[in-house]
Amino acid sequence: SVKSFHSSSTSLHGVKHVGVLGAGQMGLGIALVAANVSKLPVLLLDTNEAQLNKGMKFMDSLLKKDVAKGRLTEAQAEETKSRVKTTQSMADFSNVDFVIEAVSENPALKANLFRDLAQATPKHAILASNTSSISITKIAAAAKGREEQVIGMHFMNPVPVMKLVEIIPGLATSNDVLRTTKDLAVAMGKTCTVSQDVPGFVANRLLMPYINEAIIAYETGIASKEDIDTTMKLGTNMPMGPLTLADFIGLDTCLAIMKVLHEQLGDTKYRPSVLLNKMVDAGWVGKKSGRGFYIY
Ligand code: CAA
């Protein structure tokens, strides 16, 4: 309707085209929600063509499920699909107003990408990172001349299901950029919270020590893994117990975040458990590898 057109265009402060960088689990979910819920055209960039194809296939299967469940009509699913275009070249980001980066958690990779994004995108474009633990201020410093427009936009996995987006302004982020980012998150159907740019922000500052403590409880024989999970799942109404959740997130990711907390906060309470380190060394990193605390 005309009314909703006006309200969405004013509340989005001119954000008309979204670029998503990285077609993994998170990037794909973000692209889907941007296209399906906020109804914005999305350009999904990944240098790996196989990853792009895999991502688009997964998006297709999620949309088919929504049609089967009566949440979307076939026509709406087609419209959503038509809003998502793919590319392997950042040069195609010359027309985006808002970028959400969701590549793997590698500080050097992110620094390089933000340096390039600062060149490839229009001067007004906001550059958001879905990092879960890298300093936004550090990422912003790599985007020379665009520091005020860099912000953290931390989605939770699985993106289409989880309602939260944690928003993290860096030291230089402007209030306008914070406001536009919040409005985009709301247009994507999410509730947002704001965190200081500190290791782990809020979500992982609380979640990872909890998971790590569950691994220590298992490692020291306090209870079986099943009993640890059942205790927390049924005892505190969590959708998953902590060891199942660790497998779901990926033990490599959990370890990387614990290391950031430990190194940057310096407190031994954040020390990653010996078993967590060993399991990552063994390649038993959870659901994605077929084995973690459980077999998949
Ligand atoms: N992508 C999209 N949708 C997905 C999905 C995925 N990867 N995985 C599951 N879903 C959907 C299912 O399709 C299903 O949708 P319908 O209702 O349309 O059928 C819905 O989620 C529920 O799934 P299931 O019925 O299969 O299983 P469930 O009820 O056990 O729910 C779950 C699965 C949503 C993952 C739930 O177990 C849960 O909420 N777990 C906790 C997840 C969590 O804590 N996430 C945060 C991790 S931390 C993080 O992301 C931050 C970080 O930086 C590490």
Short mmCIF file of N, CA, C and O and ligand atoms in Angstrom, two decimals, residues 25-26 28-29 32 58 62 65-66 69 71 105 130-133 154-162 166 200-201 203-204 207-208 211 233 238-241 244-245 248-250 253-254 257 287, ligand 1:
data_model
loop_
_atom_site.label_atom_id
_atom_site.label_comp_id
_atom_site.label_asym_id
_atom_site.label_seq_id
_atom_site.Cartn_x
_atom_site.Cartn_y
_atom_site.Cartn_z
N GLN A 25 26.17 -20.23 5.77
CA GLN A 25 24.93 -20.35 6.55
C GLN A 25 24.36 -18.98 6.93
O GLN A 25 23.17 -18.73 6.76
N MET A 26 25.22 -18.13 7.49
CA MET A 26 24.73 -16.85 8.01
C MET A 26 24.36 -15.89 6.88
O MET A 26 23.28 -15.32 6.89
N LEU A 28 23.57 -16.48 3.84
CA LEU A 28 22.38 -16.95 3.13
C LEU A 28 21.11 -16.60 3.90
O LEU A 28 20.14 -16.10 3.33
N GLY A 29 21.14 -16.85 5.21
CA GLY A 29 19.98 -16.54 6.05
C GLY A 29 19.67 -15.05 6.03
O GLY A 29 18.52 -14.63 5.94
N LEU A 32 18.18 -14.06 2.69
CA LEU A 32 16.80 -14.53 2.59
C LEU A 32 15.86 -13.62 3.37
O LEU A 32 14.80 -13.21 2.86
N PHE A 58 19.73 -23.93 -1.04
CA PHE A 58 19.22 -24.00 0.33
C PHE A 58 18.09 -22.99 0.53
O PHE A 58 17.06 -23.28 1.13
N LEU A 62 14.17 -23.66 1.67
CA LEU A 62 13.49 -22.99 2.79
C LEU A 62 12.20 -22.32 2.31
O LEU A 62 11.17 -22.37 2.99
N LYS A 65 9.53 -24.89 1.72
CA LYS A 65 8.94 -25.33 2.99
C LYS A 65 7.91 -24.30 3.48
O LYS A 65 6.83 -24.67 3.94
N ASP A 66 8.23 -23.02 3.32
CA ASP A 66 7.28 -21.98 3.74
C ASP A 66 6.00 -22.04 2.91
O ASP A 66 4.91 -21.80 3.42
N LYS A 69 3.99 -24.99 4.07
CA LYS A 69 3.34 -24.74 5.36
C LYS A 69 2.29 -23.63 5.29
O LYS A 69 1.73 -23.22 6.31
N ARG A 71 2.78 -20.48 4.69
CA ARG A 71 3.22 -19.16 5.17
C ARG A 71 3.45 -18.19 4.02
O ARG A 71 3.41 -16.98 4.21
N GLU A 105 35.17 -15.98 10.42
CA GLU A 105 35.71 -15.12 11.49
C GLU A 105 37.23 -15.04 11.42
O GLU A 105 37.93 -15.59 12.29
N ASN A 130 28.73 -8.98 10.45
CA ASN A 130 28.05 -9.96 11.29
C ASN A 130 29.04 -10.67 12.22
O ASN A 130 28.75 -11.75 12.72
N THR A 131 30.18 -10.06 12.46
CA THR A 131 31.16 -10.73 13.33
C THR A 131 30.55 -11.05 14.70
O THR A 131 29.72 -10.30 15.21
N SER A 132 30.99 -12.17 15.28
CA SER A 132 30.51 -12.51 16.62
C SER A 132 31.52 -12.14 17.69
O SER A 132 31.20 -12.17 18.86
N SER A 133 32.74 -11.81 17.29
CA SER A 133 33.72 -11.53 18.34
C SER A 133 34.88 -10.63 17.95
O SER A 133 35.72 -10.31 18.80
N HIS A 154 24.99 -8.32 14.50
CA HIS A 154 25.24 -9.72 14.83
C HIS A 154 23.93 -10.51 14.85
O HIS A 154 23.14 -10.40 15.79
N PHE A 155 23.74 -11.31 13.80
CA PHE A 155 22.56 -12.17 13.69
C PHE A 155 22.85 -13.50 14.40
O PHE A 155 24.00 -13.90 14.55
N MET A 156 21.80 -14.18 14.78
CA MET A 156 21.95 -15.48 15.45
C MET A 156 21.55 -16.60 14.47
O MET A 156 20.69 -16.40 13.62
N ASN A 157 22.11 -17.74 14.67
CA ASN A 157 21.90 -18.90 13.80
C ASN A 157 20.80 -19.81 14.39
O ASN A 157 20.88 -20.13 15.57
N PRO A 158 19.83 -20.28 13.62
CA PRO A 158 19.53 -19.98 12.22
C PRO A 158 18.83 -18.62 12.05
O PRO A 158 17.84 -18.35 12.71
N VAL A 159 19.37 -17.84 11.14
CA VAL A 159 18.91 -16.45 10.97
C VAL A 159 17.41 -16.33 10.71
O VAL A 159 16.75 -15.47 11.30
N PRO A 160 16.82 -17.19 9.86
CA PRO A 160 15.39 -17.00 9.61
C PRO A 160 14.51 -17.26 10.84
O PRO A 160 13.39 -16.78 10.90
N VAL A 161 15.05 -18.01 11.81
CA VAL A 161 14.25 -18.40 12.97
C VAL A 161 14.48 -17.49 14.18
O VAL A 161 13.55 -17.15 14.90
N MET A 162 15.73 -17.12 14.41
CA MET A 162 16.07 -16.41 15.64
C MET A 162 15.69 -14.93 15.52
O MET A 162 15.99 -14.29 14.52
N GLU A 166 21.93 -8.31 17.42
CA GLU A 166 22.70 -7.52 18.39
C GLU A 166 23.44 -6.45 17.57
O GLU A 166 24.14 -6.79 16.62
N GLY A 200 33.10 -10.40 22.62
CA GLY A 200 31.91 -11.25 22.77
C GLY A 200 30.61 -10.47 22.80
O GLY A 200 29.53 -11.08 22.81
N PHE A 201 30.68 -9.13 22.82
CA PHE A 201 29.47 -8.29 22.96
C PHE A 201 28.66 -8.81 24.15
O PHE A 201 29.26 -9.15 25.17
N ALA A 203 25.83 -11.31 23.72
CA ALA A 203 25.37 -12.69 23.50
C ALA A 203 26.47 -13.70 23.81
O ALA A 203 26.28 -14.63 24.60
N ASN A 204 27.63 -13.51 23.19
CA ASN A 204 28.68 -14.52 23.38
C ASN A 204 29.45 -14.34 24.68
O ASN A 204 30.07 -15.28 25.17
N LEU A 207 26.95 -16.49 26.60
CA LEU A 207 26.68 -17.85 26.10
C LEU A 207 27.93 -18.74 26.11
O LEU A 207 27.86 -19.91 26.50
N MET A 208 29.07 -18.20 25.67
CA MET A 208 30.25 -19.06 25.53
C MET A 208 30.81 -19.56 26.86
O MET A 208 31.15 -20.73 26.98
N ILE A 211 28.58 -22.47 27.77
CA ILE A 211 28.89 -23.68 27.01
C ILE A 211 30.21 -24.28 27.49
O ILE A 211 30.33 -25.49 27.71
N LYS A 233 18.05 -28.36 29.37
CA LYS A 233 16.93 -28.24 28.41
C LYS A 233 15.60 -28.25 29.17
O LYS A 233 14.78 -27.35 28.98
N MET A 238 15.47 -24.40 27.87
CA MET A 238 16.27 -24.03 26.70
C MET A 238 15.85 -24.93 25.54
O MET A 238 15.57 -26.12 25.78
N PRO A 239 15.86 -24.43 24.30
CA PRO A 239 15.51 -25.31 23.18
C PRO A 239 16.49 -26.47 22.99
O PRO A 239 16.11 -27.53 22.51
N MET A 240 17.74 -26.25 23.36
CA MET A 240 18.77 -27.30 23.25
C MET A 240 19.62 -27.26 24.51
O MET A 240 19.86 -26.17 25.04
N GLY A 241 20.14 -28.42 24.92
CA GLY A 241 21.13 -28.42 26.02
C GLY A 241 22.44 -27.82 25.53
O GLY A 241 22.66 -27.70 24.32
N THR A 244 24.65 -30.00 22.99
CA THR A 244 23.98 -30.05 21.68
C THR A 244 24.12 -28.70 20.98
O THR A 244 24.38 -28.63 19.77
N LEU A 245 23.96 -27.64 21.75
CA LEU A 245 24.09 -26.29 21.17
C LEU A 245 25.52 -26.05 20.68
O LEU A 245 25.72 -25.47 19.61
N PHE A 248 25.91 -27.64 17.47
CA PHE A 248 25.13 -26.90 16.47
C PHE A 248 25.89 -25.66 16.01
O PHE A 248 25.99 -25.38 14.81
N ILE A 249 26.47 -24.93 16.96
CA ILE A 249 27.22 -23.71 16.61
C ILE A 249 28.53 -24.08 15.91
O ILE A 249 28.97 -23.39 14.99
N GLY A 250 29.15 -25.18 16.33
CA GLY A 250 30.48 -25.57 15.83
C GLY A 250 31.49 -25.37 16.94
O GLY A 250 31.63 -24.26 17.48
N THR A 253 34.08 -22.70 16.30
CA THR A 253 33.60 -21.34 16.55
C THR A 253 33.59 -21.05 18.05
O THR A 253 34.04 -19.98 18.50
N CYS A 254 33.10 -22.01 18.84
CA CYS A 254 33.06 -21.81 20.30
C CYS A 254 34.47 -21.58 20.83
O CYS A 254 34.70 -20.67 21.64
N ILE A 257 35.87 -18.12 19.91
CA ILE A 257 35.29 -17.03 20.71
C ILE A 257 35.83 -17.07 22.14
O ILE A 257 36.17 -16.03 22.71
N LYS A 287 28.14 -30.71 14.47
CA LYS A 287 27.18 -31.20 13.47
C LYS A 287 27.74 -31.13 12.05
O LYS A 287 27.62 -32.07 11.27
N1 CAA B 1 17.78 -22.36 8.57
C1 CAA B 1 16.48 -22.01 8.52
N2 CAA B 1 15.53 -22.56 9.28
C2 CAA B 1 15.91 -23.53 10.12
C3 CAA B 1 17.23 -23.98 10.22
C4 CAA B 1 18.19 -23.35 9.39
N3 CAA B 1 19.49 -23.67 9.43
N4 CAA B 1 17.28 -24.96 11.14
C5 CAA B 1 16.04 -25.13 11.62
N5 CAA B 1 15.20 -24.27 10.99
C6 CAA B 1 13.77 -24.13 11.18
C7 CAA B 1 13.08 -25.40 10.80
O1 CAA B 1 12.94 -25.50 9.41
C8 CAA B 1 11.77 -25.25 11.52
O2 CAA B 1 10.92 -24.40 10.79
P1 CAA B 1 9.36 -24.69 10.70
O3 CAA B 1 8.83 -24.25 12.02
O4 CAA B 1 8.97 -23.87 9.56
O5 CAA B 1 9.24 -26.17 10.47
C9 CAA B 1 12.15 -24.50 12.81
O6 CAA B 1 13.45 -23.95 12.55
C10 CAA B 1 12.22 -25.42 13.98
O7 CAA B 1 13.08 -26.49 13.65
P2 CAA B 1 12.85 -27.99 14.09
O8 CAA B 1 11.38 -28.22 14.30
O9 CAA B 1 13.57 -28.86 13.13
O10 CAA B 1 13.66 -28.17 15.42
P3 CAA B 1 13.58 -27.38 16.78
O11 CAA B 1 12.20 -27.06 17.18
O12 CAA B 1 14.47 -28.13 17.66
O13 CAA B 1 14.26 -25.96 16.46
C11 CAA B 1 16.16 -24.60 16.53
C12 CAA B 1 15.54 -25.88 15.97
C13 CAA B 1 15.39 -23.40 16.00
C14 CAA B 1 17.58 -24.55 16.01
C15 CAA B 1 16.08 -24.65 18.09
O14 CAA B 1 16.59 -25.87 18.55
C16 CAA B 1 16.83 -23.54 18.76
O15 CAA B 1 16.35 -22.43 18.86
N6 CAA B 1 18.07 -23.83 19.25
C17 CAA B 1 18.93 -22.85 19.86
C18 CAA B 1 19.56 -22.02 18.78
C19 CAA B 1 20.48 -20.96 19.33
O16 CAA B 1 20.69 -20.81 20.52
N7 CAA B 1 21.05 -20.20 18.41
C20 CAA B 1 22.02 -19.20 18.75
C21 CAA B 1 23.38 -19.80 18.63
S1 CAA B 1 24.61 -18.65 19.06
C22 CAA B 1 24.82 -17.69 17.73
O17 CAA B 1 24.27 -17.87 16.69
C23 CAA B 1 25.75 -16.56 17.93
C24 CAA B 1 27.17 -16.81 17.73
O18 CAA B 1 27.85 -15.83 17.48
C25 CAA B 1 27.84 -18.10 17.93
#
